[in-house]
Coordinates of C-alpha atoms in Angstrom, one line a residue:
Chain L
X1 CA -34.8 24.4 63.5
X2 CA -35.3 21.8 62.1
X3 CA -38.0 23.7 59.7
X4 CA -35.4 26.5 58.1
X5 CA -32.9 23.5 57.3
X6 CA -35.7 21.4 55.0
X7 CA -36.6 24.9 53.9
X8 CA -32.9 25.4 52.3
X9 CA -32.6 22.3 51.6
X10 CA -36.5 22.5 49.3
X11 CA -35.9 25.8 47.9
X12 CA -32.5 24.1 46.2
X13 CA -34.6 22.0 44.7
X14 CA -37.3 24.2 44.1
X15 CA -34.3 26.4 42.2
X16 CA -33.2 23.2 40.3
X17 CA -36.1 22.3 39.1
X18 CA -37.5 25.7 37.7
X19 CA -40.0 25.6 39.8
X20 CA -42.4 28.2 37.3
X21 CA -43.6 30.0 40.2
X22 CA -40.6 30.6 40.9
X23 CA -38.6 32.1 37.7
X24 CA -42.3 33.5 37.2
X25 CA -41.3 35.7 40.1
X26 CA -37.7 36.4 39.3
X27 CA -38.6 37.3 35.4
X28 CA -41.6 40.0 36.9
X29 CA -38.4 41.8 38.8
X30 CA -35.4 41.1 36.1
X31 CA -38.3 43.4 34.0
X32 CA -39.4 45.8 36.2
X33 CA -35.9 46.8 38.1
X34 CA -34.8 47.2 34.8
X35 CA -37.3 49.4 34.3
X36 CA -36.9 51.4 36.8
X37 CA -33.7 52.0 36.3
X38 CA -33.6 52.7 33.6
X39 CA -35.5 55.5 33.5
X40 CA -33.5 56.8 36.9
X41 CA -30.7 57.1 35.3
X42 CA -32.0 58.8 33.0
X43 CA -33.9 61.3 34.9
X44 CA -31.7 61.2 37.9
X45 CA -28.1 61.6 36.0
X46 CA -28.5 64.4 33.7
X47 CA -30.0 65.9 37.6
X48 CA -27.3 65.3 39.7
X49 CA -24.9 66.3 37.1
X50 CA -27.4 70.0 37.2
X51 CA -28.1 70.0 40.8
X52 CA -23.5 69.8 40.9
X53 CA -22.2 71.6 38.7
X54 CA -24.1 75.0 38.2
X55 CA -24.0 76.6 41.5
X56 CA -27.6 78.9 40.8
X57 CA -29.7 80.4 43.8
X58 CA -31.5 78.1 45.5
X59 CA -29.0 75.4 45.3
X60 CA -28.1 74.7 48.9
X61 CA -32.8 74.4 49.1
X62 CA -32.9 72.1 46.3
X63 CA -29.5 69.3 48.2
X64 CA -32.4 69.9 51.2
X65 CA -34.7 68.6 49.5
X66 CA -32.8 65.5 47.3
X67 CA -31.2 64.5 50.5
X68 CA -35.2 65.0 52.2
X69 CA -35.7 62.7 50.3
X70 CA -34.1 60.1 50.7
X71 CA -35.2 59.1 53.4
X72 CA -39.1 58.7 51.5
X73 CA -40.9 55.6 52.8
X74 CA -41.9 53.0 50.2
X75 CA -45.3 53.3 51.3
X76 CA -46.0 56.9 51.3
X77 CA -44.0 57.2 47.6
X78 CA -47.6 53.3 46.7
X79 CA -50.1 55.9 48.3
X80 CA -49.4 58.5 46.6
X81 CA -48.6 57.1 42.9
X82 CA -51.7 54.8 44.3
X83 CA -53.9 58.0 44.6
X84 CA -52.8 59.4 40.7
X85 CA -53.3 55.7 38.7
X86 CA -56.3 54.5 40.9
X87 CA -59.6 54.6 38.4
X88 CA -60.8 58.2 40.5
X89 CA -57.3 59.8 40.1
X90 CA -56.1 62.2 37.1
X91 CA -53.5 59.0 35.9
X92 CA -56.1 57.2 35.7
X93 CA -57.7 56.8 32.4
X94 CA -53.9 55.5 32.1
X95 CA -55.3 52.7 33.4
X96 CA -51.3 51.8 35.5
X97 CA -52.6 50.4 38.6
X98 CA -51.7 46.6 38.8
X99 CA -49.4 47.2 35.7
X100 CA -45.5 46.1 36.4
X101 CA -45.0 50.1 34.2
X102 CA -47.5 51.7 37.2
X103 CA -44.9 49.7 39.5
X104 CA -41.9 51.7 38.4
X105 CA -43.2 54.7 38.2
X106 CA -43.2 54.6 41.9
X107 CA -40.2 52.5 42.1
X108 CA -38.5 55.2 39.8
X109 CA -40.3 57.5 42.0
X110 CA -38.1 56.5 45.8
X111 CA -34.7 56.0 44.3
X112 CA -34.6 59.4 42.0
X113 CA -33.4 61.4 44.8
X114 CA -30.3 58.4 45.8
X115 CA -29.0 59.0 42.8
X116 CA -29.7 62.7 42.4
X117 CA -27.8 62.6 45.4
X118 CA -25.1 60.7 45.5
X119 CA -24.5 62.2 41.2
X120 CA -23.9 65.7 43.0
X121 CA -22.2 64.7 45.0
X122 CA -20.1 63.2 43.1
X123 CA -19.2 65.7 40.7
X124 CA -19.2 68.0 43.7
X125 CA -16.5 66.3 44.6
X126 CA -14.3 66.4 41.1
X127 CA -10.7 67.7 42.0
X128 CA -11.1 71.7 41.8
X129 CA -7.9 71.5 39.5
X130 CA -10.3 69.1 36.6
X131 CA -12.4 73.0 35.6
X132 CA -9.0 74.0 35.2
X133 CA -7.4 71.9 33.4
X134 CA -9.7 70.8 30.4
X135 CA -10.1 75.2 30.3
X136 CA -6.7 75.8 30.0
X137 CA -5.8 72.4 27.2
X138 CA -9.5 74.3 25.0
X139 CA -12.0 72.3 26.3
X140 CA -15.0 74.4 27.1
X141 CA -19.0 73.7 27.5
X142 CA -20.0 70.2 26.5
X143 CA -16.9 69.0 25.8
X144 CA -15.5 70.0 29.7
X145 CA -18.6 68.5 31.9
X146 CA -18.7 65.3 29.5
X147 CA -15.2 64.9 30.7
X148 CA -16.2 65.8 34.3
X149 CA -18.6 63.2 34.6
X150 CA -16.2 60.3 33.2
X151 CA -14.1 61.3 35.5
X152 CA -16.2 60.3 38.4
X153 CA -17.7 57.5 36.6
X154 CA -17.0 54.9 39.3
X155 CA -18.8 57.4 42.1
X156 CA -21.5 57.2 39.2
X157 CA -21.4 53.1 38.9
X158 CA -21.7 52.8 42.6
X159 CA -24.7 55.2 43.4
X160 CA -25.9 52.8 40.7
X161 CA -25.6 49.8 42.4
X162 CA -27.3 52.3 45.5
X163 CA -30.7 52.9 43.9
X164 CA -30.2 48.9 42.2
X165 CA -30.2 48.3 46.1
X166 CA -33.4 50.0 47.4
X167 CA -35.4 49.1 44.8
X168 CA -34.5 45.3 44.5
X169 CA -35.4 44.9 48.2
X170 CA -38.2 47.1 48.3
X171 CA -41.7 45.6 49.2
X172 CA -44.5 49.0 49.2
X173 CA -44.9 50.2 46.2
X174 CA -44.6 46.3 44.5
X175 CA -47.6 45.5 46.9
X176 CA -49.9 48.5 46.8
X177 CA -49.1 49.3 43.0
X178 CA -48.1 45.8 42.1
X179 CA -50.8 44.3 43.5
X180 CA -49.1 40.9 44.2
X181 CA -51.3 39.3 41.2
X182 CA -49.7 35.5 40.4
X183 CA -48.2 35.3 37.5
X184 CA -48.8 39.4 36.7
X185 CA -46.9 41.5 39.3
X186 CA -46.2 39.3 41.6
X187 CA -42.3 40.1 42.6
X188 CA -39.5 38.4 43.9
X189 CA -39.8 41.1 47.4
X190 CA -43.6 40.6 47.3
X191 CA -43.6 36.6 46.8
X192 CA -40.9 36.4 49.6
X193 CA -43.3 38.3 52.0
X194 CA -46.4 36.4 50.9
X195 CA -45.0 32.8 51.6
X196 CA -43.3 33.5 54.4
X197 CA -47.5 34.3 56.1
X198 CA -48.5 31.3 54.9
X199 CA -45.4 29.5 55.7
X200 CA -43.9 28.5 53.0
X201 CA -40.4 29.0 54.4
X202 CA -38.8 26.5 50.7
X203 CA -40.4 29.0 48.6
X204 CA -39.3 31.6 50.6
X205 CA -35.9 31.2 50.9
X206 CA -35.8 30.1 47.2
X207 CA -36.4 33.6 46.1
X208 CA -34.3 34.9 48.4
X209 CA -31.0 32.9 47.2
X210 CA -32.5 34.6 43.3
X211 CA -32.4 37.5 44.8
X212 CA -29.2 37.7 46.3
X213 CA -27.6 35.9 43.0
X214 CA -29.2 38.4 40.6
X215 CA -27.4 40.7 42.9
X216 CA -24.2 39.8 43.3
X217 CA -24.1 39.0 39.2
X218 CA -24.2 42.8 38.9
X219 CA -22.2 43.6 41.1
X220 CA -19.6 41.8 39.6
X221 CA -20.3 42.3 35.8
X222 CA -19.6 45.8 37.6
X223 CA -17.0 45.3 39.5
X224 CA -15.3 43.8 35.8
X225 CA -15.9 46.9 33.5
X226 CA -14.2 49.2 36.7
X227 CA -11.1 46.3 36.6
X228 CA -11.2 46.6 32.7
X229 CA -11.0 50.7 33.0
X230 CA -8.4 50.8 36.0
X231 CA -5.9 48.3 33.1
Chain D
X1 CA 9.8 92.3 19.5
X2 CA 6.3 92.6 19.4
X3 CA 5.0 91.7 22.2
X4 CA 1.9 88.9 22.7
X5 CA 0.6 91.0 26.5
X6 CA 0.1 93.7 26.9
X7 CA -1.9 94.4 30.6
X8 CA -2.4 97.9 32.1
X9 CA -3.4 98.6 35.3
X10 CA -5.1 95.2 35.8
X11 CA -6.1 94.1 38.9
X12 CA -7.7 90.8 41.0
X13 CA -9.2 89.6 44.1
X14 CA -11.0 87.3 46.0
X15 CA -13.6 89.0 47.2
X16 CA -12.5 91.6 49.7
X17 CA -8.1 90.8 49.4
X18 CA -6.4 92.2 46.4
X19 CA -4.0 90.1 45.5
X20 CA -2.9 91.4 41.7
X21 CA -2.4 94.6 40.9
X22 CA -0.3 95.5 37.8
X23 CA -0.3 99.2 36.6
X24 CA 1.8 98.1 33.0
X25 CA 3.2 94.7 31.8
X26 CA 4.7 93.5 28.7
X27 CA 5.8 89.6 27.5
X28 CA 7.8 89.5 24.3
X29 CA 6.4 86.8 21.5
X30 CA 9.4 84.3 21.6
X31 CA 11.1 85.1 25.0
X32 CA 11.3 83.2 27.8
X33 CA 10.0 85.2 31.0
X34 CA 10.6 84.9 34.4
X35 CA 8.3 85.8 37.5
X36 CA 10.1 85.9 40.3
X37 CA 8.8 87.0 44.0
X38 CA 8.0 84.8 47.0
X39 CA 4.8 82.3 48.1
X40 CA 1.7 85.0 47.7
X41 CA 3.9 87.9 45.2
X42 CA 0.7 87.2 43.2
X43 CA 2.9 84.7 40.3
X44 CA 0.1 82.1 40.2
X45 CA -2.4 84.9 39.9
X46 CA -0.9 86.9 37.2
X47 CA -0.5 83.3 35.4
X48 CA -3.9 81.6 35.6
X49 CA -4.9 85.7 34.3
X50 CA -2.5 85.4 31.2
X51 CA -3.7 82.0 31.0
X52 CA -7.1 83.3 30.2
X53 CA -8.4 81.0 33.0
X54 CA -9.5 84.1 35.3
X55 CA -9.5 87.0 34.0
X56 CA -9.2 90.4 36.0
X57 CA -10.9 92.4 37.8
X58 CA -10.6 95.5 36.0
X59 CA -8.1 97.1 33.8
X60 CA -6.8 96.3 29.8
X61 CA -5.0 92.4 28.6
X62 CA -4.5 92.3 24.9
X63 CA -3.0 89.4 23.8
X64 CA -1.5 89.3 20.1
X65 CA -2.2 93.6 20.7
X66 CA -5.7 93.3 21.0
X67 CA -8.4 93.3 23.3
X68 CA -8.3 90.3 24.6
X69 CA -12.9 91.0 25.8
X70 CA -14.4 88.3 24.1
X71 CA -12.6 85.5 22.5
X72 CA -10.8 84.2 26.0
X73 CA -12.2 80.9 24.3
X74 CA -10.4 81.2 21.0
X75 CA -7.9 82.6 22.4
X76 CA -7.6 79.3 25.1
X77 CA -6.8 77.3 22.7
X78 CA -2.8 78.5 21.4
X79 CA -2.1 79.5 25.8
X80 CA -1.1 76.0 27.8
X81 CA -1.1 76.8 31.9
X82 CA 0.6 74.4 33.4
X83 CA -0.4 74.6 36.8
X84 CA 1.7 73.2 40.2
X85 CA 0.8 70.1 41.3
X86 CA 0.3 67.8 39.1
X87 CA -3.2 66.9 37.3
X88 CA -4.5 64.4 35.1
X89 CA -7.0 63.4 33.6
X90 CA -8.2 58.7 35.2
X91 CA -6.7 57.6 32.5
X92 CA -3.6 55.9 30.2
X93 CA -0.9 58.8 29.6
X94 CA -1.7 58.7 26.2
X95 CA -5.0 59.5 26.3
X96 CA -3.7 62.5 28.6
X97 CA -1.5 63.7 26.4
X98 CA -4.6 62.5 23.0
X99 CA -7.1 64.8 25.0
X100 CA -5.6 68.6 24.2
X101 CA -5.9 67.2 20.0
X102 CA -8.7 64.7 19.8
X103 CA -10.3 68.6 20.5
X104 CA -8.4 69.9 18.0
X105 CA -9.6 67.3 16.0
X106 CA -6.4 66.3 15.2
X107 CA -6.2 62.7 13.1
X108 CA -5.7 59.4 14.4
X109 CA -2.1 59.5 13.3
X110 CA -0.6 62.6 13.6
X111 CA -2.1 62.4 16.8
X112 CA 0.6 59.5 17.7
X113 CA 2.9 60.7 16.2
X114 CA 2.3 64.2 18.1
X115 CA 1.5 62.2 21.4
X116 CA 5.0 59.7 20.5
X117 CA 7.0 63.3 20.2
X118 CA 5.9 65.6 23.5
X119 CA 6.4 62.0 25.7
X120 CA 10.4 61.9 24.2
X121 CA 10.8 65.9 24.4
X122 CA 10.1 64.9 28.9
X123 CA 12.0 60.7 28.3
X124 CA 9.3 58.4 28.8
X125 CA 9.7 55.3 26.7
X126 CA 6.7 55.9 24.9
X127 CA 6.3 51.7 24.7
X128 CA 7.6 51.9 28.4
X129 CA 4.5 55.0 29.9
X130 CA 2.5 55.2 27.3
X131 CA -0.8 52.5 29.3
X132 CA 0.6 53.0 32.6
X133 CA -2.6 54.4 34.1
X134 CA -2.8 57.5 35.7
X135 CA -1.8 56.3 38.9
X136 CA 0.9 54.1 38.6
X137 CA 3.2 57.4 38.4
X138 CA 5.4 59.2 40.4
X139 CA 5.5 62.8 41.2
X140 CA 8.3 63.5 39.0
X141 CA 6.3 61.8 35.9
X142 CA 3.2 63.4 37.1
X143 CA 4.2 66.4 36.3
X144 CA 6.6 66.0 32.9
X145 CA 3.2 63.9 31.8
X146 CA 1.2 67.5 32.1
X147 CA 4.0 69.3 30.3
X148 CA 3.5 66.4 27.4
X149 CA -0.3 66.7 27.3
X150 CA 0.7 70.3 26.7
X151 CA 3.7 70.6 24.4
X152 CA 1.1 67.8 22.6
X153 CA 0.4 70.8 21.7
X154 CA 2.7 73.0 20.9
X155 CA 0.8 76.2 21.5
X156 CA 1.9 80.2 20.9
X157 CA 2.1 80.7 24.6
X158 CA 3.3 78.2 26.9
X159 CA 2.2 79.2 31.2
X160 CA 4.0 77.7 33.9
X161 CA 3.7 77.9 37.9
X162 CA 7.3 76.5 39.5
X163 CA 6.9 73.9 37.5
X164 CA 10.0 72.3 39.3
X165 CA 9.5 72.4 42.4
X166 CA 7.5 69.5 43.3
X167 CA 10.0 67.1 41.8
X168 CA 13.1 64.9 42.1
X169 CA 16.3 66.4 40.1
X170 CA 15.8 63.7 37.3
X171 CA 12.9 65.6 36.3
X172 CA 13.4 68.8 37.1
X173 CA 16.7 68.6 34.2
X174 CA 14.2 67.0 32.2
X175 CA 11.2 70.4 31.8
X176 CA 13.9 72.0 31.6
X177 CA 15.6 70.8 28.3
X178 CA 11.8 70.7 26.9
X179 CA 10.7 74.4 27.4
X180 CA 13.4 75.4 25.9
X181 CA 13.5 72.8 23.0
X182 CA 9.7 74.5 22.5
X183 CA 10.2 78.3 21.8
X184 CA 13.0 76.8 19.7
X185 CA 10.8 74.3 17.6
X186 CA 8.2 76.3 17.5
X187 CA 8.9 80.3 18.5
X188 CA 6.6 79.4 21.5
X189 CA 6.8 82.5 24.2
X190 CA 7.9 80.9 27.5
X191 CA 6.6 82.7 30.7
X192 CA 8.0 81.2 34.2
X193 CA 7.0 81.6 38.0
X194 CA 9.6 79.5 39.8
X195 CA 11.6 80.4 42.3
X196 CA 15.1 78.3 41.1
X197 CA 16.1 81.6 40.4
X198 CA 19.7 81.0 38.3
X199 CA 17.9 78.5 35.9
X200 CA 15.1 81.5 35.4
X201 CA 18.1 83.8 35.0
X202 CA 20.6 81.3 32.9
X203 CA 16.6 80.8 29.8
X204 CA 15.4 84.6 30.5
X205 CA 14.9 86.5 28.0
X206 CA 13.7 89.3 30.8
X207 CA 12.9 88.9 34.0
X208 CA 9.5 90.4 36.4
X209 CA 9.9 90.7 40.6
X210 CA 6.4 90.4 41.9
X211 CA 6.0 91.3 46.2
X212 CA 2.8 91.9 47.0
X213 CA 0.9 92.0 43.8
X214 CA 2.6 94.1 42.7
X215 CA 5.6 93.8 39.6
X216 CA 8.6 95.2 41.5
X217 CA 11.0 96.1 38.8
X218 CA 13.3 93.3 37.1
X219 CA 13.0 91.0 39.5
X220 CA 16.6 91.3 40.2
X221 CA 15.3 93.8 43.2
X222 CA 17.3 92.4 46.2
X223 CA 14.0 92.1 48.7
X224 CA 15.0 93.2 52.2
X225 CA 12.1 91.4 54.6
X226 CA 13.9 92.3 58.7
X227 CA 12.4 93.7 62.1
X228 CA 13.0 97.1 60.7
X229 CA 12.8 99.5 64.0
X230 CA 12.5 103.8 64.5
X231 CA 16.2 104.3 66.2
X232 CA 18.3 107.6 67.3
X233 CA 16.6 111.4 66.6
X234 CA 16.8 111.1 63.3
X235 CA 14.0 108.5 63.0
X236 CA 16.3 106.1 61.0
X237 CA 14.6 103.0 60.3
X238 CA 17.3 100.1 61.6
X239 CA 16.7 96.5 60.3
X240 CA 19.4 93.9 63.1
X241 CA 20.5 91.4 60.5
X242 CA 21.7 87.9 62.1
X243 CA 25.1 88.6 62.1
X244 CA 24.4 91.2 64.3
X245 CA 25.2 93.8 61.1
X246 CA 23.3 96.9 60.6
X247 CA 21.6 98.1 57.7
X248 CA 19.6 101.7 57.5
X249 CA 16.9 103.0 55.7
X250 CA 14.4 106.5 55.2
X251 CA 11.4 106.2 56.7
X252 CA 8.9 104.5 54.3
X253 CA 6.6 106.7 52.3
X254 CA 3.3 108.2 54.0
X255 CA 1.2 105.1 53.9
X256 CA 3.7 102.6 53.5
X257 CA 4.8 100.1 56.0
X258 CA 8.0 99.7 56.6
X259 CA 7.5 96.3 56.0
X260 CA 10.1 94.7 53.2
X261 CA 12.4 97.3 51.4
X262 CA 13.3 96.3 47.7
X263 CA 17.2 97.5 47.0
X264 CA 18.4 97.2 43.5
X265 CA 21.2 95.9 42.4
X266 CA 22.4 98.2 40.9
X267 CA 22.2 100.7 43.5
X268 CA 25.3 98.1 45.7
X269 CA 28.5 99.4 45.4
X270 CA 31.3 96.1 45.4
X271 CA 34.7 96.6 46.4
X272 CA 37.5 93.6 47.7
X273 CA 38.5 95.1 50.4
X274 CA 37.4 97.1 53.8
X275 CA 36.6 100.8 53.1
X276 CA 35.6 103.3 55.1
X277 CA 32.3 104.3 53.7
X278 CA 30.9 107.5 53.8
X279 CA 28.2 109.1 55.8
X280 CA 25.2 107.7 55.3
X281 CA 26.4 104.7 53.9
X282 CA 25.8 101.3 54.8
X283 CA 27.9 99.1 54.9
X284 CA 28.6 95.1 54.9
X285 CA 31.2 92.2 54.4
X286 CA 30.2 89.1 53.2
X287 CA 31.0 86.0 50.4
X288 CA 30.8 86.1 46.9
X289 CA 29.1 82.8 46.6
X290 CA 28.1 82.9 42.9
X291 CA 28.4 85.2 39.9
X292 CA 26.0 84.9 36.8
X293 CA 25.4 86.8 32.9
X294 CA 22.3 88.8 32.2
X295 CA 21.5 88.1 29.4
X296 CA 18.8 90.9 29.7
X297 CA 21.2 94.1 30.2
X298 CA 24.8 93.1 29.3
X299 CA 26.2 92.9 33.0
X300 CA 27.0 90.4 36.2
X301 CA 25.1 89.7 39.2
X302 CA 26.8 89.1 41.9
X303 CA 25.2 86.5 44.8
X304 CA 26.2 87.7 48.1
X305 CA 25.5 85.9 51.4
X306 CA 25.3 87.7 53.9
X307 CA 25.6 86.8 57.2
X308 CA 21.6 85.5 56.7
X309 CA 20.6 87.1 53.4
X310 CA 21.3 86.3 50.4
X311 CA 21.8 89.9 48.2
X312 CA 22.7 90.6 44.7
X313 CA 25.0 93.6 42.8
X314 CA 25.1 94.2 40.0
X315 CA 28.4 95.5 37.8
X316 CA 29.8 95.1 34.5
X317 CA 31.8 92.6 32.7
X318 CA 35.2 95.4 33.8
X319 CA 34.5 95.4 37.3
X320 CA 34.6 92.1 37.0
X321 CA 37.5 91.4 35.5
X322 CA 39.2 93.9 37.4
X323 CA 38.3 92.9 41.6
X324 CA 38.9 89.6 39.9
X325 CA 36.4 88.6 41.5
X326 CA 35.5 84.4 42.0
X327 CA 32.8 82.8 44.1
X328 CA 34.4 81.9 47.9
X329 CA 36.2 85.6 48.0
X330 CA 35.0 88.3 51.4
X331 CA 33.6 90.8 50.1
X332 CA 32.5 94.6 50.9
X333 CA 29.2 95.9 49.7
X334 CA 27.8 99.7 49.8
X335 CA 24.6 101.6 49.7
X336 CA 23.9 105.0 50.3
X337 CA 21.1 104.7 53.1
X338 CA 18.2 106.9 50.1
X339 CA 19.0 103.2 47.8
X340 CA 16.5 101.1 50.1
X341 CA 13.0 101.7 49.4
X342 CA 9.8 100.4 51.3
X343 CA 7.5 98.4 48.9
X344 CA 3.8 98.4 50.1
X345 CA 2.3 95.4 49.9
X346 CA 0.1 96.1 46.8
X347 CA 4.8 100.5 45.0
X348 CA 6.8 100.1 42.2
X349 CA 10.4 100.2 42.4

């Protein structure tokens, strides 16, 4: 048990001493997450809205596909994207393998079904009287769509937080597409995997604490926004 | 008076279920039209069609004397419907009331004036209620805000679906006053679906009765639903009421089920002393419960309690004076058997 307690205290020391290797992994994680989430939300929210708001032939089929993709294993995404962006792949010329952008593509594919499914669900669960009320107040087309989206803003925040959780915690895609290259594509999760394998619990625990702290800060920010929106 | 709505052979159905079949209906501009009828009679469906929220399955609908087809979006800016269950956006009361004004590109200053005015009309202090979020309102307050949302638009037509059904008494009074003021101040045409007959008789310039998706006269018609059975050698239909008295009717027209019979209040003869009724007449003793002046006909409508069912009889003001009627008096109502007409769920009387 001693090594765990010692590891914990060493971890606090590492964080407080601003250990460069630790903070480098944090920096990569934040950059990667921002890129993945920006891409996921800008594509996922409109697609989820279209899927939930409109009735079209094949809607049920589309729902089933999206719901199935919720269970997409990270290593499968890693494998497929690897095949496309490796030098031999069709997108090999873009030189994306072992770059943060390459990793962001994999993470976006991983998180998109979550945002699409939860957004569609939130829009479908909107009160049936909403559309009628907006129409009778004179709203039409885009205005009605925008107001409907705003009405389910809290559910959309929950979708974003869930997608963030998937992105920030995954190892498979980051490992396969980033290669866990020190100072370059090493993220918090890939670093923890490596350090644990090496038996360096202190760095692993330090990185774990920082990962949770980032998530906590994000959720605290969202909770503050929600309270302001409620008031 | 010009008609703002004219409906001809308008029908509507949800799937296979026919909910509305209006042969002909005109609604005058600037008037207050009341829609009465039991639940499921098609009032709400008719209001949604009048609000251009759902198109009729078939038929012709004129708005302002011109066909409405293709102009729905434009007309929806003039017509607004207050739903029975209040629905507010997840915003403050102010933002809710300002929403429709924003859509119409009304300036910030004018919006503030209109929101203040609309709130005052439903008896809400701006300082207290304007910043409140949607979830900090009682049922009655939410319904009043919903009405204020519509009043701020100063609509040409205001449609109200049971506006006072689920609210406290104080809110109901404020809602009723606000509706009457809207008509007086802006000439708004009002159409109200309500079970509150006393209110409708008080404010409505016209009353339309509905039953089973059809328009059944002027709304004053008595609808007698009972357990109608065939009795006697002449195949008369008889319904025994709670009190034990019998009502006899002729057989319904072919194709119409003997479920609900309509009786026009004008066909009921009112006497004070029990009199032997002529053969073939129904005669019922009852208590006079309420008398109201019918603005539309100038007659007196007497509501009576006949042991479980209420029947309305229409008499002239002269007869009312002659009989010295006042609520609580025992009366005898008589009407010929032929006056009872069975109506189908989806015929006119």
